[in-house]
Each structure stands twice: as C-alpha cells, then as structure tokens.
Amino acid sequence: MNIMLVSVTERTREIGVRKALGATRRNILFQFLIEAVTLCLFGGAIGVALGVGGAVVLRDSFGWSAALGVTSVALAFGFASGIGLLFGVWPARRASALDPIEALRYE
C-alpha cells in the first residue's frame, strides 16, 4: 500500500492532466488497481520461482522428495492478486478523488 500511495503522490500532475482531459473517477480507479495487482503478481511470480528453485535444490542436494502442485502455484497467485486488490483500493480511491485543478497546481 505504501508503494501505491507514493505512486499516487508522485503522479498527482499526471492524474490531474488525465482528469482535465476527461478521464472519469472509474478510469483512474481502474488504472491504479490494475497497477497494484500487476505489481503483486510480479512479486508472486518471483516468490513462486524462488519456491520452485528451493524445492529443486533441496531435492537434488539432499535427495528429498519435493512435490510441486499446480494448485499451490495457483493459490499463491490468487493470494498475490488478492493482496494487490485489497491494498490497492485505498490509494486508487484517493487518486480518483483528486480535484483536477488542485492536482495540476500540485508541486
């Protein structure tokens, strides 16, 4: 959430320009929600890659049997996108509620 709040603050002028050109609150809201979910999915992909790599290393080094299921990978991506959606709502609502004139005046 902190990363998205910083993103909203840094892009205040961009939001103002978009709103001045006719973007609706819904457009701005979806832009930041999609950005938050994408950021979390990339983090989830890195986590899955590290988990698979760790399982392979343990299997090869110690001879352990490590099962990697599609269900666990899908669950990891589901949680990552859910976290992105949950913690992206407040910054997205904050961005969509900006007044275009005040946003263009910002800095």
mmCIF file of N, CA and C in Angstrom:
data_model
loop_
_atom_site.group_PDB
_atom_site.id
_atom_site.type_symbol
_atom_site.label_atom_id
_atom_site.label_comp_id
_atom_site.label_asym_id
_atom_site.label_seq_id
_atom_site.Cartn_x
_atom_site.Cartn_y
_atom_site.Cartn_z
ATOM 1 N N MET A 1 0.832 -1.177 0.000
ATOM 2 C CA MET A 1 0.000 0.000 0.000
ATOM 3 C C MET A 1 0.881 1.247 0.000
ATOM 4 N N ASN A 2 1.984 1.211 0.729
ATOM 5 C CA ASN A 2 2.854 2.377 0.774
ATOM 6 C C ASN A 2 3.438 2.709 -0.590
ATOM 7 N N ILE A 3 3.798 1.695 -1.340
ATOM 8 C CA ILE A 3 4.336 1.929 -2.684
ATOM 9 C C ILE A 3 3.277 2.586 -3.555
ATOM 10 N N MET A 4 2.047 2.136 -3.452
ATOM 11 C CA MET A 4 0.982 2.725 -4.266
ATOM 12 C C MET A 4 0.656 4.144 -3.811
ATOM 13 N N LEU A 5 0.723 4.415 -2.514
ATOM 14 C CA LEU A 5 0.485 5.776 -2.029
ATOM 15 C C LEU A 5 1.574 6.726 -2.530
ATOM 16 N N VAL A 6 2.803 6.273 -2.544
ATOM 17 C CA VAL A 6 3.893 7.081 -3.089
ATOM 18 C C VAL A 6 3.684 7.297 -4.582
ATOM 19 N N SER A 7 3.247 6.262 -5.280
ATOM 20 C CA SER A 7 2.977 6.380 -6.709
ATOM 21 C C SER A 7 1.894 7.415 -6.991
ATOM 22 N N VAL A 8 0.848 7.420 -6.183
ATOM 23 C CA VAL A 8 -0.225 8.408 -6.355
ATOM 24 C C VAL A 8 0.313 9.806 -6.107
ATOM 25 N N THR A 9 1.111 9.965 -5.056
ATOM 26 C CA THR A 9 1.652 11.276 -4.724
ATOM 27 C C THR A 9 2.585 11.786 -5.822
ATOM 28 N N GLU A 10 3.441 10.909 -6.336
ATOM 29 C CA GLU A 10 4.381 11.317 -7.379
ATOM 30 C C GLU A 10 3.683 11.619 -8.702
ATOM 31 N N ARG A 11 2.549 11.003 -8.933
ATOM 32 C CA ARG A 11 1.873 11.160 -10.225
ATOM 33 C C ARG A 11 0.641 12.047 -10.141
ATOM 34 N N THR A 12 0.627 12.942 -9.176
ATOM 35 C CA THR A 12 -0.524 13.816 -8.981
ATOM 36 C C THR A 12 -0.786 14.668 -10.217
ATOM 37 N N ARG A 13 0.253 15.219 -10.797
ATOM 38 C CA ARG A 13 0.070 16.051 -12.002
ATOM 39 C C ARG A 13 -0.465 15.224 -13.168
ATOM 40 N N GLU A 14 0.032 14.002 -13.321
ATOM 41 C CA GLU A 14 -0.468 13.117 -14.384
ATOM 42 C C GLU A 14 -1.952 12.834 -14.193
ATOM 43 N N ILE A 15 -2.343 12.597 -12.957
ATOM 44 C CA ILE A 15 -3.762 12.343 -12.670
ATOM 45 C C ILE A 15 -4.581 13.576 -13.006
ATOM 46 N N GLY A 16 -4.059 14.752 -12.646
ATOM 47 C CA GLY A 16 -4.748 15.993 -12.967
ATOM 48 C C GLY A 16 -4.926 16.194 -14.458
ATOM 49 N N VAL A 17 -3.903 15.896 -15.221
ATOM 50 C CA VAL A 17 -3.991 16.025 -16.689
ATOM 51 C C VAL A 17 -5.018 15.045 -17.231
ATOM 52 N N ARG A 18 -4.983 13.807 -16.767
ATOM 53 C CA ARG A 18 -5.959 12.818 -17.247
ATOM 54 C C ARG A 18 -7.383 13.227 -16.924
ATOM 55 N N LYS A 19 -7.590 13.736 -15.707
ATOM 56 C CA LYS A 19 -8.940 14.157 -15.322
ATOM 57 C C LYS A 19 -9.370 15.392 -16.109
ATOM 58 N N ALA A 20 -8.431 16.305 -16.357
ATOM 59 C CA ALA A 20 -8.758 17.502 -17.126
ATOM 60 C C ALA A 20 -9.109 17.154 -18.569
ATOM 61 N N LEU A 21 -8.541 16.076 -19.072
ATOM 62 C CA LEU A 21 -8.834 15.642 -20.441
ATOM 63 C C LEU A 21 -10.062 14.754 -20.533
ATOM 64 N N GLY A 22 -10.716 14.486 -19.407
ATOM 65 C CA GLY A 22 -11.978 13.769 -19.459
ATOM 66 C C GLY A 22 -12.006 12.390 -18.838
ATOM 67 N N ALA A 23 -10.925 11.974 -18.184
ATOM 68 C CA ALA A 23 -10.937 10.661 -17.529
ATOM 69 C C ALA A 23 -11.885 10.713 -16.333
ATOM 70 N N THR A 24 -12.658 9.670 -16.182
ATOM 71 C CA THR A 24 -13.601 9.609 -15.070
ATOM 72 C C THR A 24 -12.912 9.046 -13.836
ATOM 73 N N ARG A 25 -13.610 9.146 -12.696
ATOM 74 C CA ARG A 25 -13.081 8.559 -11.464
ATOM 75 C C ARG A 25 -12.852 7.068 -11.646
ATOM 76 N N ARG A 26 -13.745 6.434 -12.380
ATOM 77 C CA ARG A 26 -13.640 4.995 -12.605
ATOM 78 C C ARG A 26 -12.381 4.645 -13.402
ATOM 79 N N ASN A 27 -12.051 5.458 -14.416
ATOM 80 C CA ASN A 27 -10.836 5.222 -15.197
ATOM 81 C C ASN A 27 -9.586 5.285 -14.323
ATOM 82 N N ILE A 28 -9.522 6.309 -13.494
ATOM 83 C CA ILE A 28 -8.359 6.476 -12.616
ATOM 84 C C ILE A 28 -8.301 5.341 -11.600
ATOM 85 N N LEU A 29 -9.446 4.969 -11.053
ATOM 86 C CA LEU A 29 -9.518 3.890 -10.077
ATOM 87 C C LEU A 29 -9.009 2.586 -10.681
ATOM 88 N N PHE A 30 -9.486 2.248 -11.866
ATOM 89 C CA PHE A 30 -9.051 1.005 -12.511
ATOM 90 C C PHE A 30 -7.573 1.044 -12.886
ATOM 91 N N GLN A 31 -7.072 2.206 -13.287
ATOM 92 C CA GLN A 31 -5.653 2.320 -13.628
ATOM 93 C C GLN A 31 -4.788 1.930 -12.430
ATOM 94 N N PHE A 32 -5.095 2.478 -11.268
ATOM 95 C CA PHE A 32 -4.266 2.201 -10.095
ATOM 96 C C PHE A 32 -4.523 0.811 -9.525
ATOM 97 N N LEU A 33 -5.735 0.302 -9.637
ATOM 98 C CA LEU A 33 -5.989 -1.072 -9.187
ATOM 99 C C LEU A 33 -5.248 -2.084 -10.051
ATOM 100 N N ILE A 34 -5.266 -1.866 -11.351
ATOM 101 C CA ILE A 34 -4.545 -2.770 -12.251
ATOM 102 C C ILE A 34 -3.048 -2.699 -11.979
ATOM 103 N N GLU A 35 -2.547 -1.502 -11.715
ATOM 104 C CA GLU A 35 -1.131 -1.353 -11.393
ATOM 105 C C GLU A 35 -0.775 -2.090 -10.107
ATOM 106 N N ALA A 36 -1.613 -1.983 -9.082
ATOM 107 C CA ALA A 36 -1.351 -2.655 -7.807
ATOM 108 C C ALA A 36 -1.387 -4.170 -7.957
ATOM 109 N N VAL A 37 -2.365 -4.679 -8.683
ATOM 110 C CA VAL A 37 -2.469 -6.125 -8.878
ATOM 111 C C VAL A 37 -1.293 -6.639 -9.710
ATOM 112 N N THR A 38 -0.903 -5.897 -10.731
ATOM 113 C CA THR A 38 0.237 -6.300 -11.560
ATOM 114 C C THR A 38 1.514 -6.346 -10.738
ATOM 115 N N LEU A 39 1.712 -5.343 -9.902
ATOM 116 C CA LEU A 39 2.893 -5.309 -9.040
ATOM 117 C C LEU A 39 2.917 -6.518 -8.106
ATOM 118 N N CYS A 40 1.789 -6.858 -7.530
ATOM 119 C CA CYS A 40 1.722 -8.017 -6.628
ATOM 120 C C CYS A 40 1.881 -9.337 -7.380
ATOM 121 N N LEU A 41 1.373 -9.408 -8.599
ATOM 122 C CA LEU A 41 1.550 -10.640 -9.375
ATOM 123 C C LEU A 41 3.015 -10.854 -9.754
ATOM 124 N N PHE A 42 3.729 -9.771 -10.049
ATOM 125 C CA PHE A 42 5.164 -9.918 -10.302
ATOM 126 C C PHE A 42 5.882 -10.401 -9.050
ATOM 127 N N GLY A 43 5.503 -9.867 -7.898
ATOM 128 C CA GLY A 43 6.063 -10.344 -6.639
ATOM 129 C C GLY A 43 5.723 -11.806 -6.393
ATOM 130 N N GLY A 44 4.483 -12.196 -6.727
ATOM 131 C CA GLY A 44 4.079 -13.594 -6.599
ATOM 132 C C GLY A 44 4.872 -14.505 -7.519
ATOM 133 N N ALA A 45 5.144 -14.023 -8.731
ATOM 134 C CA ALA A 45 5.934 -14.821 -9.683
ATOM 135 C C ALA A 45 7.355 -15.019 -9.165
ATOM 136 N N ILE A 46 7.925 -13.980 -8.579
ATOM 137 C CA ILE A 46 9.265 -14.113 -8.008
ATOM 138 C C ILE A 46 9.236 -15.100 -6.840
ATOM 139 N N GLY A 47 8.203 -15.020 -6.002
ATOM 140 C CA GLY A 47 8.076 -15.950 -4.884
ATOM 141 C C GLY A 47 7.910 -17.394 -5.334
ATOM 142 N N VAL A 48 7.109 -17.616 -6.361
ATOM 143 C CA VAL A 48 6.919 -18.973 -6.891
ATOM 144 C C VAL A 48 8.231 -19.486 -7.485
ATOM 145 N N ALA A 49 8.936 -18.618 -8.201
ATOM 146 C CA ALA A 49 10.219 -19.035 -8.793
ATOM 147 C C ALA A 49 11.221 -19.400 -7.706
ATOM 148 N N LEU A 50 11.281 -18.619 -6.639
ATOM 149 C CA LEU A 50 12.192 -18.937 -5.540
ATOM 150 C C LEU A 50 11.774 -20.229 -4.836
ATOM 151 N N GLY A 51 10.474 -20.437 -4.687
ATOM 152 C CA GLY A 51 9.988 -21.670 -4.066
ATOM 153 C C GLY A 51 10.307 -22.897 -4.895
ATOM 154 N N VAL A 52 10.091 -22.807 -6.181
ATOM 155 C CA VAL A 52 10.405 -23.936 -7.077
ATOM 156 C C VAL A 52 11.908 -24.185 -7.092
ATOM 157 N N GLY A 53 12.676 -23.100 -7.164
ATOM 158 C CA GLY A 53 14.137 -23.251 -7.140
ATOM 159 C C GLY A 53 14.620 -23.877 -5.843
ATOM 160 N N GLY A 54 14.051 -23.450 -4.723
ATOM 161 C CA GLY A 54 14.423 -24.034 -3.436
ATOM 162 C C GLY A 54 14.053 -25.504 -3.346
ATOM 163 N N ALA A 55 12.897 -25.863 -3.882
ATOM 164 C CA ALA A 55 12.476 -27.266 -3.859
ATOM 165 C C ALA A 55 13.406 -28.123 -4.714
ATOM 166 N N VAL A 56 13.811 -27.597 -5.857
ATOM 167 C CA VAL A 56 14.725 -28.349 -6.738
ATOM 168 C C VAL A 56 16.086 -28.516 -6.066
ATOM 169 N N VAL A 57 16.578 -27.447 -5.433
ATOM 170 C CA VAL A 57 17.871 -27.527 -4.745
ATOM 171 C C VAL A 57 17.804 -28.540 -3.608
ATOM 172 N N LEU A 58 16.736 -28.519 -2.817
ATOM 173 C CA LEU A 58 16.598 -29.489 -1.725
ATOM 174 C C LEU A 58 16.487 -30.909 -2.254
ATOM 175 N N ARG A 59 15.754 -31.074 -3.339
ATOM 176 C CA ARG A 59 15.600 -32.407 -3.914
ATOM 177 C C ARG A 59 16.935 -32.941 -4.410
ATOM 178 N N ASP A 60 17.689 -32.087 -5.108
ATOM 179 C CA ASP A 60 18.953 -32.551 -5.675
ATOM 180 C C ASP A 60 20.061 -32.674 -4.630
ATOM 181 N N SER A 61 20.084 -31.797 -3.658
ATOM 182 C CA SER A 61 21.156 -31.801 -2.664
ATOM 183 C C SER A 61 20.993 -32.906 -1.618
ATOM 184 N N PHE A 62 19.801 -33.052 -1.120
ATOM 185 C CA PHE A 62 19.579 -33.972 -0.011
ATOM 186 C C PHE A 62 18.792 -35.219 -0.387
ATOM 187 N N GLY A 63 18.354 -35.301 -1.608
ATOM 188 C CA GLY A 63 17.595 -36.459 -2.047
ATOM 189 C C GLY A 63 16.178 -36.491 -1.511
ATOM 190 N N TRP A 64 15.679 -35.336 -1.070
ATOM 191 C CA TRP A 64 14.319 -35.269 -0.562
ATOM 192 C C TRP A 64 13.340 -35.282 -1.710
ATOM 193 N N SER A 65 12.163 -35.766 -1.442
ATOM 194 C CA SER A 65 11.124 -35.699 -2.468
ATOM 195 C C SER A 65 10.311 -34.422 -2.252
ATOM 196 N N ALA A 66 10.295 -33.605 -3.248
ATOM 197 C CA ALA A 66 9.565 -32.336 -3.163
ATOM 198 C C ALA A 66 8.532 -32.311 -4.278
ATOM 199 N N ALA A 67 7.275 -32.269 -3.895
ATOM 200 C CA ALA A 67 6.202 -32.250 -4.875
ATOM 201 C C ALA A 67 5.746 -30.815 -5.084
ATOM 202 N N LEU A 68 5.662 -30.414 -6.335
ATOM 203 C CA LEU A 68 5.192 -29.084 -6.689
ATOM 204 C C LEU A 68 3.861 -29.238 -7.410
ATOM 205 N N GLY A 69 2.819 -28.763 -6.781
ATOM 206 C CA GLY A 69 1.493 -28.905 -7.363
ATOM 207 C C GLY A 69 1.032 -27.632 -8.047
ATOM 208 N N VAL A 70 0.232 -27.805 -9.061
ATOM 209 C CA VAL A 70 -0.341 -26.671 -9.779
ATOM 210 C C VAL A 70 -1.288 -25.907 -8.856
ATOM 211 N N THR A 71 -1.933 -26.624 -7.964
ATOM 212 C CA THR A 71 -2.870 -25.993 -7.039
ATOM 213 C C THR A 71 -2.165 -24.995 -6.124
ATOM 214 N N SER A 72 -0.991 -25.366 -5.613
ATOM 215 C CA SER A 72 -0.270 -24.453 -4.722
ATOM 216 C C SER A 72 0.227 -23.218 -5.467
ATOM 217 N N VAL A 73 0.627 -23.378 -6.708
ATOM 218 C CA VAL A 73 1.071 -22.234 -7.509
ATOM 219 C C VAL A 73 -0.123 -21.315 -7.801
ATOM 220 N N ALA A 74 -1.248 -21.899 -8.148
ATOM 221 C CA ALA A 74 -2.454 -21.100 -8.412
ATOM 222 C C ALA A 74 -2.917 -20.394 -7.145
ATOM 223 N N LEU A 75 -2.816 -21.061 -6.010
ATOM 224 C CA LEU A 75 -3.185 -20.451 -4.738
ATOM 225 C C LEU A 75 -2.259 -19.277 -4.405
ATOM 226 N N ALA A 76 -0.977 -19.425 -4.694
ATOM 227 C CA ALA A 76 -0.021 -18.341 -4.442
ATOM 228 C C ALA A 76 -0.358 -17.121 -5.300
ATOM 229 N N PHE A 77 -0.670 -17.339 -6.566
ATOM 230 C CA PHE A 77 -1.039 -16.220 -7.440
ATOM 231 C C PHE A 77 -2.383 -15.622 -7.032
ATOM 232 N N GLY A 78 -3.292 -16.458 -6.567
ATOM 233 C CA GLY A 78 -4.572 -15.949 -6.086
ATOM 234 C C GLY A 78 -4.408 -15.038 -4.878
ATOM 235 N N PHE A 79 -3.574 -15.458 -3.930
ATOM 236 C CA PHE A 79 -3.314 -14.619 -2.767
ATOM 237 C C PHE A 79 -2.592 -13.337 -3.165
ATOM 238 N N ALA A 80 -1.637 -13.431 -4.084
ATOM 239 C CA ALA A 80 -0.895 -12.238 -4.512
ATOM 240 C C ALA A 80 -1.834 -11.224 -5.166
ATOM 241 N N SER A 81 -2.720 -11.685 -6.029
ATOM 242 C CA SER A 81 -3.646 -10.746 -6.676
ATOM 243 C C SER A 81 -4.665 -10.213 -5.677
ATOM 244 N N GLY A 82 -5.075 -11.033 -4.731
ATOM 245 C CA GLY A 82 -6.000 -10.568 -3.691
ATOM 246 C C GLY A 82 -5.381 -9.492 -2.817
ATOM 247 N N ILE A 83 -4.128 -9.663 -2.450
ATOM 248 C CA ILE A 83 -3.417 -8.658 -1.659
ATOM 249 C C ILE A 83 -3.277 -7.370 -2.461
ATOM 250 N N GLY A 84 -2.955 -7.489 -3.748
ATOM 251 C CA GLY A 84 -2.847 -6.296 -4.598
ATOM 252 C C GLY A 84 -4.158 -5.556 -4.692
ATOM 253 N N LEU A 85 -5.238 -6.290 -4.817
ATOM 254 C CA LEU A 85 -6.556 -5.673 -4.910
ATOM 255 C C LEU A 85 -6.958 -5.048 -3.576
ATOM 256 N N LEU A 86 -6.740 -5.774 -2.486
ATOM 257 C CA LEU A 86 -7.129 -5.287 -1.176
ATOM 258 C C LEU A 86 -6.361 -4.024 -0.781
ATOM 259 N N PHE A 87 -5.056 -4.053 -0.934
ATOM 260 C CA PHE A 87 -4.244 -2.920 -0.507
ATOM 261 C C PHE A 87 -4.075 -1.866 -1.595
ATOM 262 N N GLY A 88 -4.644 -2.076 -2.753
ATOM 263 C CA GLY A 88 -4.613 -1.066 -3.801
ATOM 264 C C GLY A 88 -5.863 -0.217 -3.857
ATOM 265 N N VAL A 89 -6.897 -0.612 -3.119
ATOM 266 C CA VAL A 89 -8.173 0.111 -3.184
ATOM 267 C C VAL A 89 -8.047 1.518 -2.612
ATOM 268 N N TRP A 90 -7.448 1.647 -1.436
ATOM 269 C CA TRP A 90 -7.387 2.967 -0.815
ATOM 270 C C TRP A 90 -6.555 3.959 -1.631
ATOM 271 N N PRO A 91 -5.336 3.596 -2.081
ATOM 272 C CA PRO A 91 -4.606 4.550 -2.926
ATOM 273 C C PRO A 91 -5.342 4.856 -4.238
ATOM 274 N N ALA A 92 -6.015 3.869 -4.805
ATOM 275 C CA ALA A 92 -6.742 4.096 -6.058
ATOM 276 C C ALA A 92 -7.921 5.033 -5.835
ATOM 277 N N ARG A 93 -8.633 4.851 -4.731
ATOM 278 C CA ARG A 93 -9.753 5.758 -4.416
ATOM 279 C C ARG A 93 -9.243 7.159 -4.140
ATOM 280 N N ARG A 94 -8.101 7.249 -3.479
ATOM 281 C CA ARG A 94 -7.514 8.559 -3.202
ATOM 282 C C ARG A 94 -7.126 9.261 -4.502
ATOM 283 N N ALA A 95 -6.560 8.522 -5.436
ATOM 284 C CA ALA A 95 -6.179 9.112 -6.724
ATOM 285 C C ALA A 95 -7.402 9.533 -7.515
ATOM 286 N N SER A 96 -8.437 8.716 -7.486
ATOM 287 C CA SER A 96 -9.620 9.032 -8.289
ATOM 288 C C SER A 96 -10.414 10.196 -7.715
ATOM 289 N N ALA A 97 -10.208 10.516 -6.439
ATOM 290 C CA ALA A 97 -10.954 11.602 -5.814
ATOM 291 C C ALA A 97 -10.256 12.960 -5.933
ATOM 292 N N LEU A 98 -9.064 12.984 -6.545
ATOM 293 C CA LEU A 98 -8.343 14.249 -6.666
ATOM 294 C C LEU A 98 -9.103 15.235 -7.543
ATOM 295 N N ASP A 99 -9.060 16.491 -7.156
ATOM 296 C CA ASP A 99 -9.632 17.562 -7.949
ATOM 297 C C ASP A 99 -8.643 17.897 -9.067
ATOM 298 N N PRO A 100 -9.076 17.935 -10.327
ATOM 299 C CA PRO A 100 -8.123 18.155 -11.423
ATOM 300 C C PRO A 100 -7.373 19.489 -11.310
ATOM 301 N N ILE A 101 -8.022 20.530 -10.859
ATOM 302 C CA ILE A 101 -7.365 21.834 -10.767
ATOM 303 C C ILE A 101 -6.293 21.811 -9.683
ATOM 304 N N GLU A 102 -6.631 21.236 -8.533
ATOM 305 C CA GLU A 102 -5.650 21.130 -7.451
ATOM 306 C C GLU A 102 -4.490 20.201 -7.842
ATOM 307 N N ALA A 103 -4.796 19.139 -8.573
ATOM 308 C CA ALA A 103 -3.759 18.201 -8.983
ATOM 309 C C ALA A 103 -2.796 18.845 -9.979
ATOM 310 N N LEU A 104 -3.323 19.670 -10.881
ATOM 311 C CA LEU A 104 -2.446 20.355 -11.837
ATOM 312 C C LEU A 104 -1.604 21.430 -11.148
ATOM 313 N N ARG A 105 -2.094 21.975 -10.067
ATOM 314 C CA ARG A 105 -1.387 23.006 -9.321
ATOM 315 C C ARG A 105 -0.339 22.418 -8.387
ATOM 316 N N TYR A 106 -0.362 21.115 -8.188
ATOM 317 C CA TYR A 106 0.491 20.437 -7.206
ATOM 318 C C TYR A 106 1.963 20.563 -7.579
ATOM 319 N N GLU A 107 2.857 20.673 -6.628
ATOM 320 C CA GLU A 107 4.321 20.667 -6.667
ATOM 321 C C GLU A 107 4.863 21.914 -6.254
#
